[in-house]
Amino acid sequence: MSLLELRKLNKHFGGLHVTNAVDLTLQTGEIHCLIGPNGAGKSTLFRLILGEHHPGSGEIVFAGENITSLKSFARIHRGLSVKFQVPGVFKGLSVRQNLEIALQIRHRGAELEAEIDRLLAFLGLGSEQAQTAGNLSHGQKQWLEIGMAISLKPRLLLLDEPTAGMSPEETHLTGEMVQRLNADGMTVLAIEHDMAFVRQVAQRVTVLHLGQVFAQGSIDEIVADERVAAIYLGQAHA
Amino acid sequence: MTGFLSLFRRLEGPQTVGRGPAFWGLFAVVLAVALVYPLVSDGYTVGNTVYFFVWVFIALSLCLIWGYGGSLSFGQTAFFGIAGYGYGILTINFGSAYGFTLVALVVAVAIAALFAILLGYFMFFGRIAGVFLGIVTLAVTLMLERFMAQTAGPEWRIGSARLNGFNGMSAMPPLTIPWPGEPIVLFADVGLYYFVLGLLIFVYLGLRMLMNSSFGNVIVAIRENPERAEMLGYDVRKYQLITFVIGAALAGLSGLLYTVWGQYITPSSMGMTAAALPLIWVAVGGRSDLTSTVIGTLMVLAAFQALTIYGSQYALVFMGVLLVLTVLIAPNGLVLGAMNWLGRLAARLTQRIG
Ligand SMILES: Nc1ncnc2c1ncn2[C@@H]1O[C@H](COP(=O)(O)OP(=O)(O)O)[C@@H](O)[C@H]1O
Ligand SMILES: [Mg+2]
């Protein structure tokens, strides 16, 4: 069963055709990775899904409902959640308060405090809870924002370059986190450049190039595809 | 009952400086002094203190909208003037019998809030933010000032209330509480003092609870990163509008009490200088904290008045210098900086003793 369907999504910025008739279907329960060169339109596609940008034409269907004209916050209520490419934490507030702001939507009182503690442990940020979020390392900010995003118990989690700035060990840990969330029933769409991460988690991969779906398949099929190597992976490995 | 108790627990939290027995002990002492003070002082000084208190409400309104909410409104004086004139027009027409001045208080503040709903809806849902929000709000207050300044002619009257152009409205009745036998008239000394002090404590504690509630969490989240807040499912513009309206009501309360205090209101209360001064009080005190805002406003007002004796030009220069010093030394506010420093010092001392 499909959870998200993008149908012929077009987006122009002035003369720039950033997404060009993008068709993409996500199956419920899968971990799907979106790869492609810088400027391919990956982050823009996320912003279209989230309602921050509106497509010139095309449709977005989520869980059977056409959400193309819904406001962003209403899409979140339907079960979408995101971690942005540039970590969007509340910099001036403590780590704990960041999570509280996300978790207070579903929990109150003592239950809320317990949920914050649980999430801190899951993210490995327990000893950082009193820190101001702006003082965290880049990797920790990524985790904190992932924590906020999953607080909503979304049906579909969008991750835009979740492992940027992380060491290989941290990247692997993040992969395990994503797999645990997926095991609990969360569908995941992740934009990534780190092919080790993609190999670790992805059940399917889509390559976006110049705003168009360029290739789609398992990680092995994508890596073996010479056309993909020519436009993206070749340079990544170079 | 438990809901009531949890409300009180919200008196402290990450959004407000001051917690624990030491803070609330000090609060009780200050409160006791404030309660006893009119009994040992003269009427003029008490009336002057009320005048200071009156301005704290508009400062708190700015603290809420700007310091916590992150939207710099340059036009809180618009609501100040609307409620002030509103009270004048209502009470000059309907008098002060049967507790009508108290009704006028509520209605005038409600009119300011209603105006804020219209203006706020246009701004927030029209996605006006940042410096443009400052420009729009400033333009609105200056427009109101201009408009009121040209109402000198006899044709500018609402019922029996003449608007009086640049000279402003005067001789509206003071607040009057109906009482069996003799109604209690709150003249601008001891009577009004206790009334305004009561309101001030109510508003201060109420705002502390509000800012440390889940609503307050969302407000500061929007200040820190509105996009992230929206992507947690919060309808950002709705929260901004509610904050703006609460702030407008507080600014309105300020203007109303000012009108009640001096029994006059003029267009210049909505002018450029009037609009700029609250920004300075709040910036100097510490815009992101309620207590710092209250203390800072009272201190700057007292200093300003003391200097005005030597000439108002010195006082204005002093304000400018103070603002520059704040920006250079403690960008988050001098009082807030000092309180945080004291807090750290106290923590270190108790650590050494303990
Ligand atoms: N708000 C915007 N206005 C104009 N151009 C934009 C905007 N956002 C992105 N772009 C352009 O769209 C293209 C795709 O950007 P983006 O989606 O961020 O790529 P990716 O995430 O794949 O690296 C780039 O050329 C970028 O400069
Ligand atoms: Mg990107």
PDB file of N, CA, C and O in Angstrom, chain A residues 80-147:
ATOM      1  N   LEU A  80       3.004  13.831   8.970  1.00  0.00           N
ATOM      2  CA  LEU A  80       4.310  14.090   8.363  1.00  0.00           C
ATOM      3  C   LEU A  80       5.218  14.728   9.398  1.00  0.00           C
ATOM      4  O   LEU A  80       4.751  15.416  10.302  1.00  0.00           O
ATOM      5  N   SER A  81       6.529  14.519   9.252  1.00  0.00           N
ATOM      6  CA  SER A  81       7.469  15.189  10.144  1.00  0.00           C
ATOM      7  C   SER A  81       8.801  15.289   9.424  1.00  0.00           C
ATOM      8  O   SER A  81       9.086  14.500   8.533  1.00  0.00           O
ATOM      9  N   VAL A  82       9.629  16.257   9.809  1.00  0.00           N
ATOM     10  CA  VAL A  82      10.845  16.493   9.043  1.00  0.00           C
ATOM     11  C   VAL A  82      12.027  16.891   9.920  1.00  0.00           C
ATOM     12  O   VAL A  82      11.876  17.530  10.957  1.00  0.00           O
ATOM     13  N   LYS A  83      13.205  16.477   9.503  1.00  0.00           N
ATOM     14  CA  LYS A  83      14.455  17.070   9.971  1.00  0.00           C
ATOM     15  C   LYS A  83      15.058  17.788   8.784  1.00  0.00           C
ATOM     16  O   LYS A  83      15.269  17.198   7.742  1.00  0.00           O
ATOM     17  N   PHE A  84      15.303  19.092   8.939  1.00  0.00           N
ATOM     18  CA  PHE A  84      15.791  19.886   7.819  1.00  0.00           C
ATOM     19  C   PHE A  84      17.272  19.645   7.534  1.00  0.00           C
ATOM     20  O   PHE A  84      18.001  19.127   8.374  1.00  0.00           O
ATOM     21  N   GLN A  85      17.690  20.089   6.349  1.00  0.00           N
ATOM     22  CA  GLN A  85      19.104  19.957   5.984  1.00  0.00           C
ATOM     23  C   GLN A  85      19.987  20.752   6.951  1.00  0.00           C
ATOM     24  O   GLN A  85      20.948  20.225   7.497  1.00  0.00           O
ATOM     25  N   VAL A  86      19.657  22.023   7.145  1.00  0.00           N
ATOM     26  CA  VAL A  86      20.358  22.821   8.157  1.00  0.00           C
ATOM     27  C   VAL A  86      19.582  22.620   9.454  1.00  0.00           C
ATOM     28  O   VAL A  86      18.411  22.965   9.522  1.00  0.00           O
ATOM     29  N   PRO A  87      20.224  22.015  10.477  1.00  0.00           N
ATOM     30  CA  PRO A  87      19.454  21.626  11.661  1.00  0.00           C
ATOM     31  C   PRO A  87      18.661  22.800  12.223  1.00  0.00           C
ATOM     32  O   PRO A  87      19.221  23.856  12.505  1.00  0.00           O
ATOM     33  N   GLY A  88      17.369  22.615  12.365  1.00  0.00           N
ATOM     34  CA  GLY A  88      16.494  23.692  12.823  1.00  0.00           C
ATOM     35  C   GLY A  88      16.114  23.516  14.269  1.00  0.00           C
ATOM     36  O   GLY A  88      14.948  23.358  14.578  1.00  0.00           O
ATOM     37  N   VAL A  89      17.110  23.540  15.161  1.00  0.00           N
ATOM     38  CA  VAL A  89      16.779  23.447  16.577  1.00  0.00           C
ATOM     39  C   VAL A  89      16.487  24.847  17.112  1.00  0.00           C
ATOM     40  O   VAL A  89      16.759  25.845  16.451  1.00  0.00           O
ATOM     41  N   PHE A  90      15.894  24.903  18.313  1.00  0.00           N
ATOM     42  CA  PHE A  90      15.657  26.192  18.965  1.00  0.00           C
ATOM     43  C   PHE A  90      16.930  26.561  19.718  1.00  0.00           C
ATOM     44  O   PHE A  90      17.132  26.160  20.864  1.00  0.00           O
ATOM     45  N   LYS A  91      17.798  27.315  19.060  1.00  0.00           N
ATOM     46  CA  LYS A  91      19.180  27.504  19.506  1.00  0.00           C
ATOM     47  C   LYS A  91      19.313  28.072  20.913  1.00  0.00           C
ATOM     48  O   LYS A  91      20.195  27.691  21.659  1.00  0.00           O
ATOM     49  N   GLY A  92      18.448  29.019  21.261  1.00  0.00           N
ATOM     50  CA  GLY A  92      18.600  29.697  22.551  1.00  0.00           C
ATOM     51  C   GLY A  92      18.009  28.933  23.723  1.00  0.00           C
ATOM     52  O   GLY A  92      18.130  29.369  24.865  1.00  0.00           O
ATOM     53  N   LEU A  93      17.366  27.803  23.457  1.00  0.00           N
ATOM     54  CA  LEU A  93      16.700  27.059  24.529  1.00  0.00           C
ATOM     55  C   LEU A  93      17.504  25.802  24.861  1.00  0.00           C
ATOM     56  O   LEU A  93      18.313  25.337  24.064  1.00  0.00           O
ATOM     57  N   SER A  94      17.250  25.258  26.045  1.00  0.00           N
ATOM     58  CA  SER A  94      17.981  24.064  26.454  1.00  0.00           C
ATOM     59  C   SER A  94      17.543  22.864  25.610  1.00  0.00           C
ATOM     60  O   SER A  94      16.463  22.861  25.017  1.00  0.00           O
ATOM     61  N   VAL A  95      18.402  21.848  25.590  1.00  0.00           N
ATOM     62  CA  VAL A  95      18.090  20.618  24.857  1.00  0.00           C
ATOM     63  C   VAL A  95      16.782  20.035  25.366  1.00  0.00           C
ATOM     64  O   VAL A  95      15.903  19.638  24.596  1.00  0.00           O
ATOM     65  N   ARG A  96      16.641  20.035  26.690  1.00  0.00           N
ATOM     66  CA  ARG A  96      15.434  19.468  27.292  1.00  0.00           C
ATOM     67  C   ARG A  96      14.181  20.223  26.842  1.00  0.00           C
ATOM     68  O   ARG A  96      13.171  19.621  26.491  1.00  0.00           O
ATOM     69  N   GLN A  97      14.281  21.558  26.832  1.00  0.00           N
ATOM     70  CA  GLN A  97      13.104  22.344  26.440  1.00  0.00           C
ATOM     71  C   GLN A  97      12.777  22.150  24.967  1.00  0.00           C
ATOM     72  O   GLN A  97      11.607  22.131  24.581  1.00  0.00           O
ATOM     73  N   ASN A  98      13.803  21.982  24.147  1.00  0.00           N
ATOM     74  CA  ASN A  98      13.567  21.672  22.732  1.00  0.00           C
ATOM     75  C   ASN A  98      12.663  20.454  22.598  1.00  0.00           C
ATOM     76  O   ASN A  98      11.688  20.467  21.844  1.00  0.00           O
ATOM     77  N   LEU A  99      13.007  19.413  23.344  1.00  0.00           N
ATOM     78  CA  LEU A  99      12.212  18.183  23.241  1.00  0.00           C
ATOM     79  C   LEU A  99      10.840  18.364  23.873  1.00  0.00           C
ATOM     80  O   LEU A  99       9.841  17.814  23.398  1.00  0.00           O
ATOM     81  N   GLU A 100      10.796  19.164  24.954  1.00  0.00           N
ATOM     82  CA  GLU A 100       9.507  19.410  25.610  1.00  0.00           C
ATOM     83  C   GLU A 100       8.527  20.063  24.635  1.00  0.00           C
ATOM     84  O   GLU A 100       7.348  19.704  24.570  1.00  0.00           O
ATOM     85  N   ILE A 101       9.044  21.028  23.872  1.00  0.00           N
ATOM     86  CA  ILE A 101       8.183  21.750  22.932  1.00  0.00           C
ATOM     87  C   ILE A 101       7.598  20.799  21.890  1.00  0.00           C
ATOM     88  O   ILE A 101       6.461  20.949  21.459  1.00  0.00           O
ATOM     89  N   ALA A 102       8.392  19.793  21.528  1.00  0.00           N
ATOM     90  CA  ALA A 102       7.893  18.822  20.549  1.00  0.00           C
ATOM     91  C   ALA A 102       6.952  17.804  21.197  1.00  0.00           C
ATOM     92  O   ALA A 102       5.938  17.435  20.622  1.00  0.00           O
ATOM     93  N   LEU A 103       7.289  17.386  22.422  1.00  0.00           N
ATOM     94  CA  LEU A 103       6.525  16.302  23.056  1.00  0.00           C
ATOM     95  C   LEU A 103       5.254  16.772  23.749  1.00  0.00           C
ATOM     96  O   LEU A 103       4.341  15.979  23.992  1.00  0.00           O
ATOM     97  N   GLN A 104       5.183  18.062  24.078  1.00  0.00           N
ATOM     98  CA  GLN A 104       4.018  18.554  24.833  1.00  0.00           C
ATOM     99  C   GLN A 104       2.731  18.469  24.026  1.00  0.00           C
ATOM    100  O   GLN A 104       1.640  18.607  24.570  1.00  0.00           O
ATOM    101  N   ILE A 105       2.882  18.237  22.719  1.00  0.00           N
ATOM    102  CA  ILE A 105       1.694  18.116  21.882  1.00  0.00           C
ATOM    103  C   ILE A 105       0.917  16.854  22.244  1.00  0.00           C
ATOM    104  O   ILE A 105      -0.301  16.840  22.198  1.00  0.00           O
ATOM    105  N   ARG A 106       1.670  15.786  22.616  1.00  0.00           N
ATOM    106  CA  ARG A 106       0.980  14.530  22.893  1.00  0.00           C
ATOM    107  C   ARG A 106       0.977  14.134  24.371  1.00  0.00           C
ATOM    108  O   ARG A 106       0.297  13.190  24.752  1.00  0.00           O
ATOM    109  N   HIS A 107       1.791  14.818  25.198  1.00  0.00           N
ATOM    110  CA  HIS A 107       1.894  14.406  26.594  1.00  0.00           C
ATOM    111  C   HIS A 107       1.803  15.593  27.534  1.00  0.00           C
ATOM    112  O   HIS A 107       2.140  16.714  27.164  1.00  0.00           O
ATOM    113  N   ARG A 108       1.382  15.303  28.775  1.00  0.00           N
ATOM    114  CA  ARG A 108       1.250  16.336  29.811  1.00  0.00           C
ATOM    115  C   ARG A 108       1.883  15.851  31.115  1.00  0.00           C
ATOM    116  O   ARG A 108       1.994  14.663  31.344  1.00  0.00           O
ATOM    117  N   GLY A 109       2.271  16.817  31.960  1.00  0.00           N
ATOM    118  CA  GLY A 109       2.638  16.534  33.351  1.00  0.00           C
ATOM    119  C   GLY A 109       3.786  15.546  33.509  1.00  0.00           C
ATOM    120  O   GLY A 109       4.793  15.624  32.811  1.00  0.00           O
ATOM    121  N   ALA A 110       3.614  14.611  34.457  1.00  0.00           N
ATOM    122  CA  ALA A 110       4.682  13.664  34.783  1.00  0.00           C
ATOM    123  C   ALA A 110       4.984  12.768  33.579  1.00  0.00           C
ATOM    124  O   ALA A 110       6.133  12.389  33.338  1.00  0.00           O
ATOM    125  N   GLU A 111       3.947  12.436  32.830  1.00  0.00           N
ATOM    126  CA  GLU A 111       4.111  11.602  31.641  1.00  0.00           C
ATOM    127  C   GLU A 111       5.026  12.306  30.633  1.00  0.00           C
ATOM    128  O   GLU A 111       5.885  11.676  30.011  1.00  0.00           O
ATOM    129  N   LEU A 112       4.861  13.617  30.515  1.00  0.00           N
ATOM    130  CA  LEU A 112       5.696  14.408  29.600  1.00  0.00           C
ATOM    131  C   LEU A 112       7.164  14.327  30.018  1.00  0.00           C
ATOM    132  O   LEU A 112       8.044  14.073  29.189  1.00  0.00           O
ATOM    133  N   GLU A 113       7.414  14.521  31.318  1.00  0.00           N
ATOM    134  CA  GLU A 113       8.795  14.471  31.808  1.00  0.00           C
ATOM    135  C   GLU A 113       9.410  13.102  31.524  1.00  0.00           C
ATOM    136  O   GLU A 113      10.563  12.995  31.100  1.00  0.00           O
ATOM    137  N   ALA A 114       8.637  12.043  31.752  1.00  0.00           N
ATOM    138  CA  ALA A 114       9.136  10.681  31.516  1.00  0.00           C
ATOM    139  C   ALA A 114       9.449  10.464  30.035  1.00  0.00           C
ATOM    140  O   ALA A 114      10.463   9.845  29.682  1.00  0.00           O
ATOM    141  N   GLU A 115       8.587  10.993  29.170  1.00  0.00           N
ATOM    142  CA  GLU A 115       8.810  10.858  27.724  1.00  0.00           C
ATOM    143  C   GLU A 115      10.072  11.593  27.290  1.00  0.00           C
ATOM    144  O   GLU A 115      10.817  11.127  26.427  1.00  0.00           O
ATOM    145  N   ILE A 116      10.296  12.789  27.876  1.00  0.00           N
ATOM    146  CA  ILE A 116      11.511  13.537  27.543  1.00  0.00           C
ATOM    147  C   ILE A 116      12.743  12.725  27.933  1.00  0.00           C
ATOM    148  O   ILE A 116      13.696  12.600  27.155  1.00  0.00           O
ATOM    149  N   ASP A 117      12.709  12.139  29.138  1.00  0.00           N
ATOM    150  CA  ASP A 117      13.849  11.332  29.594  1.00  0.00           C
ATOM    151  C   ASP A 117      14.089  10.145  28.668  1.00  0.00           C
ATOM    152  O   ASP A 117      15.233   9.831  28.324  1.00  0.00           O
ATOM    153  N   ARG A 118      13.014   9.509  28.271  1.00  0.00           N
ATOM    154  CA  ARG A 118      13.143   8.363  27.364  1.00  0.00           C
ATOM    155  C   ARG A 118      13.779   8.759  26.041  1.00  0.00           C
ATOM    156  O   ARG A 118      14.673   8.103  25.530  1.00  0.00           O
ATOM    157  N   LEU A 119      13.316   9.879  25.499  1.00  0.00           N
ATOM    158  CA  LEU A 119      13.819  10.339  24.206  1.00  0.00           C
ATOM    159  C   LEU A 119      15.279  10.779  24.326  1.00  0.00           C
ATOM    160  O   LEU A 119      16.091  10.503  23.433  1.00  0.00           O
ATOM    161  N   LEU A 120      15.611  11.450  25.434  1.00  0.00           N
ATOM    162  CA  LEU A 120      17.007  11.845  25.668  1.00  0.00           C
ATOM    163  C   LEU A 120      17.906  10.613  25.649  1.00  0.00           C
ATOM    164  O   LEU A 120      18.991  10.626  25.065  1.00  0.00           O
ATOM    165  N   ALA A 121      17.451   9.552  26.283  1.00  0.00           N
ATOM    166  CA  ALA A 121      18.236   8.319  26.323  1.00  0.00           C
ATOM    167  C   ALA A 121      18.365   7.728  24.922  1.00  0.00           C
ATOM    168  O   ALA A 121      19.451   7.321  24.505  1.00  0.00           O
ATOM    169  N   PHE A 122      17.265   7.691  24.192  1.00  0.00           N
ATOM    170  CA  PHE A 122      17.264   7.147  22.827  1.00  0.00           C
ATOM    171  C   PHE A 122      18.257   7.890  21.945  1.00  0.00           C
ATOM    172  O   PHE A 122      18.966   7.302  21.139  1.00  0.00           O
ATOM    173  N   LEU A 123      18.339   9.222  22.146  1.00  0.00           N
ATOM    174  CA  LEU A 123      19.208  10.045  21.305  1.00  0.00           C
ATOM    175  C   LEU A 123      20.640  10.106  21.836  1.00  0.00           C
ATOM    176  O   LEU A 123      21.530  10.633  21.184  1.00  0.00           O
ATOM    177  N   GLY A 124      20.841   9.584  23.049  1.00  0.00           N
ATOM    178  CA  GLY A 124      22.164   9.671  23.661  1.00  0.00           C
ATOM    179  C   GLY A 124      22.536  11.093  24.043  1.00  0.00           C
ATOM    180  O   GLY A 124      23.690  11.485  24.025  1.00  0.00           O
ATOM    181  N   LEU A 125      21.528  11.891  24.396  1.00  0.00           N
ATOM    182  CA  LEU A 125      21.785  13.289  24.743  1.00  0.00           C
ATOM    183  C   LEU A 125      21.499  13.563  26.219  1.00  0.00           C
ATOM    184  O   LEU A 125      21.391  14.716  26.637  1.00  0.00           O
ATOM    185  N   GLY A 126      21.408  12.489  27.010  1.00  0.00           N
ATOM    186  CA  GLY A 126      21.046  12.637  28.424  1.00  0.00           C
ATOM    187  C   GLY A 126      21.913  13.632  29.161  1.00  0.00           C
ATOM    188  O   GLY A 126      21.418  14.506  29.874  1.00  0.00           O
ATOM    189  N   SER A 127      23.237  13.533  28.974  1.00  0.00           N
ATOM    190  CA  SER A 127      24.124  14.415  29.734  1.00  0.00           C
ATOM    191  C   SER A 127      24.148  15.830  29.158  1.00  0.00           C
ATOM    192  O   SER A 127      24.715  16.735  29.756  1.00  0.00           O
ATOM    193  N   GLU A 128      23.520  16.014  28.010  1.00  0.00           N
ATOM    194  CA  GLU A 128      23.499  17.340  27.372  1.00  0.00           C
ATOM    195  C   GLU A 128      22.205  18.100  27.644  1.00  0.00           C
ATOM    196  O   GLU A 128      22.025  19.210  27.132  1.00  0.00           O
ATOM    197  N   GLN A 129      21.299  17.521  28.444  1.00  0.00           N
ATOM    198  CA  GLN A 129      19.944  18.067  28.486  1.00  0.00           C
ATOM    199  C   GLN A 129      19.862  19.526  28.951  1.00  0.00           C
ATOM    200  O   GLN A 129      18.964  20.244  28.545  1.00  0.00           O
ATOM    201  N   ALA A 130      20.802  19.946  29.799  1.00  0.00           N
ATOM    202  CA  ALA A 130      20.731  21.328  30.295  1.00  0.00           C
ATOM    203  C   ALA A 130      21.463  22.308  29.391  1.00  0.00           C
ATOM    204  O   ALA A 130      21.372  23.520  29.568  1.00  0.00           O
ATOM    205  N   GLN A 131      22.214  21.772  28.437  1.00  0.00           N
ATOM    206  CA  GLN A 131      22.955  22.611  27.479  1.00  0.00           C
ATOM    207  C   GLN A 131      22.014  23.477  26.635  1.00  0.00           C
ATOM    208  O   GLN A 131      20.906  23.063  26.324  1.00  0.00           O
ATOM    209  N   THR A 132      22.512  24.630  26.245  1.00  0.00           N
ATOM    210  CA  THR A 132      21.785  25.414  25.256  1.00  0.00           C
ATOM    211  C   THR A 132      21.978  24.731  23.902  1.00  0.00           C
ATOM    212  O   THR A 132      23.106  24.394  23.533  1.00  0.00           O
ATOM    213  N   ALA A 133      20.879  24.532  23.177  1.00  0.00           N
ATOM    214  CA  ALA A 133      20.950  23.738  21.947  1.00  0.00           C
ATOM    215  C   ALA A 133      21.950  24.322  20.942  1.00  0.00           C
ATOM    216  O   ALA A 133      22.589  23.590  20.198  1.00  0.00           O
ATOM    217  N   GLY A 134      22.084  25.650  20.937  1.00  0.00           N
ATOM    218  CA  GLY A 134      23.020  26.288  20.020  1.00  0.00           C
ATOM    219  C   GLY A 134      24.471  25.900  20.261  1.00  0.00           C
ATOM    220  O   GLY A 134      25.316  26.055  19.383  1.00  0.00           O
ATOM    221  N   ASN A 135      24.773  25.397  21.477  1.00  0.00           N
ATOM    222  CA  ASN A 135      26.158  25.034  21.801  1.00  0.00           C
ATOM    223  C   ASN A 135      26.492  23.590  21.460  1.00  0.00           C
ATOM    224  O   ASN A 135      27.625  23.161  21.652  1.00  0.00           O
ATOM    225  N   LEU A 136      25.525  22.831  20.974  1.00  0.00           N
ATOM    226  CA  LEU A 136      25.798  21.427  20.640  1.00  0.00           C
ATOM    227  C   LEU A 136      26.687  21.335  19.402  1.00  0.00           C
ATOM    228  O   LEU A 136      26.750  22.265  18.595  1.00  0.00           O
ATOM    229  N   SER A 137      27.352  20.190  19.262  1.00  0.00           N
ATOM    230  CA  SER A 137      28.096  19.932  18.033  1.00  0.00           C
ATOM    231  C   SER A 137      27.092  19.731  16.895  1.00  0.00           C
ATOM    232  O   SER A 137      25.901  19.507  17.141  1.00  0.00           O
ATOM    233  N   HIS A 138      27.597  19.803  15.666  1.00  0.00           N
ATOM    234  CA  HIS A 138      26.691  19.684  14.527  1.00  0.00           C
ATOM    235  C   HIS A 138      25.935  18.350  14.560  1.00  0.00           C
ATOM    236  O   HIS A 138      24.725  18.298  14.361  1.00  0.00           O
ATOM    237  N   GLY A 139      26.666  17.289  14.861  1.00  0.00           N
ATOM    238  CA  GLY A 139      26.050  15.964  14.908  1.00  0.00           C
ATOM    239  C   GLY A 139      24.974  15.877  15.983  1.00  0.00           C
ATOM    240  O   GLY A 139      23.900  15.316  15.770  1.00  0.00           O
ATOM    241  N   GLN A 140      25.279  16.458  17.156  1.00  0.00           N
ATOM    242  CA  GLN A 140      24.288  16.426  18.243  1.00  0.00           C
ATOM    243  C   GLN A 140      23.033  17.209  17.877  1.00  0.00           C
ATOM    244  O   GLN A 140      21.925  16.830  18.238  1.00  0.00           O
ATOM    245  N   LYS A 141      23.239  18.319  17.150  1.00  0.00           N
ATOM    246  CA  LYS A 141      22.068  19.092  16.707  1.00  0.00           C
ATOM    247  C   LYS A 141      21.204  18.244  15.780  1.00  0.00           C
ATOM    248  O   LYS A 141      19.978  18.278  15.827  1.00  0.00           O
ATOM    249  N   GLN A 142      21.879  17.489  14.906  1.00  0.00           N
ATOM    250  CA  GLN A 142      21.140  16.608  13.997  1.00  0.00           C
ATOM    251  C   GLN A 142      20.275  15.644  14.794  1.00  0.00           C
ATOM    252  O   GLN A 142      19.105  15.452  14.509  1.00  0.00           O
ATOM    253  N   TRP A 143      20.885  15.036  15.824  1.00  0.00           N
ATOM    254  CA  TRP A 143      20.133  14.073  16.635  1.00  0.00           C
ATOM    255  C   TRP A 143      18.990  14.746  17.366  1.00  0.00           C
ATOM    256  O   TRP A 143      17.900  14.196  17.461  1.00  0.00           O
ATOM    257  N   LEU A 144      19.284  15.938  17.911  1.00  0.00           N
ATOM    258  CA  LEU A 144      18.223  16.645  18.634  1.00  0.00           C
ATOM    259  C   LEU A 144      17.035  16.914  17.714  1.00  0.00           C
ATOM    260  O   LEU A 144      15.878  16.711  18.089  1.00  0.00           O
ATOM    261  N   GLU A 145      17.347  17.335  16.488  1.00  0.00           N
ATOM    262  CA  GLU A 145      16.218  17.640  15.597  1.00  0.00           C
ATOM    263  C   GLU A 145      15.500  16.365  15.162  1.00  0.00           C
ATOM    264  O   GLU A 145      14.277  16.361  15.011  1.00  0.00           O
ATOM    265  N   ILE A 146      16.265  15.297  14.974  1.00  0.00           N
ATOM    266  CA  ILE A 146      15.608  14.012  14.694  1.00  0.00           C
ATOM    267  C   ILE A 146      14.681  13.669  15.860  1.00  0.00           C
ATOM    268  O   ILE A 146      13.539  13.237  15.674  1.00  0.00           O
ATOM    269  N   GLY A 147      15.164  13.916  17.074  1.00  0.00           N
ATOM    270  CA  GLY A 147      14.351  13.661  18.269  1.00  0.00           C
ATOM    271  C   GLY A 147      13.056  14.449  18.246  1.00  0.00           C
ATOM    272  O   GLY A 147      11.980  13.921  18.550  1.00  0.00           O
TER     273      GLY A 147
END
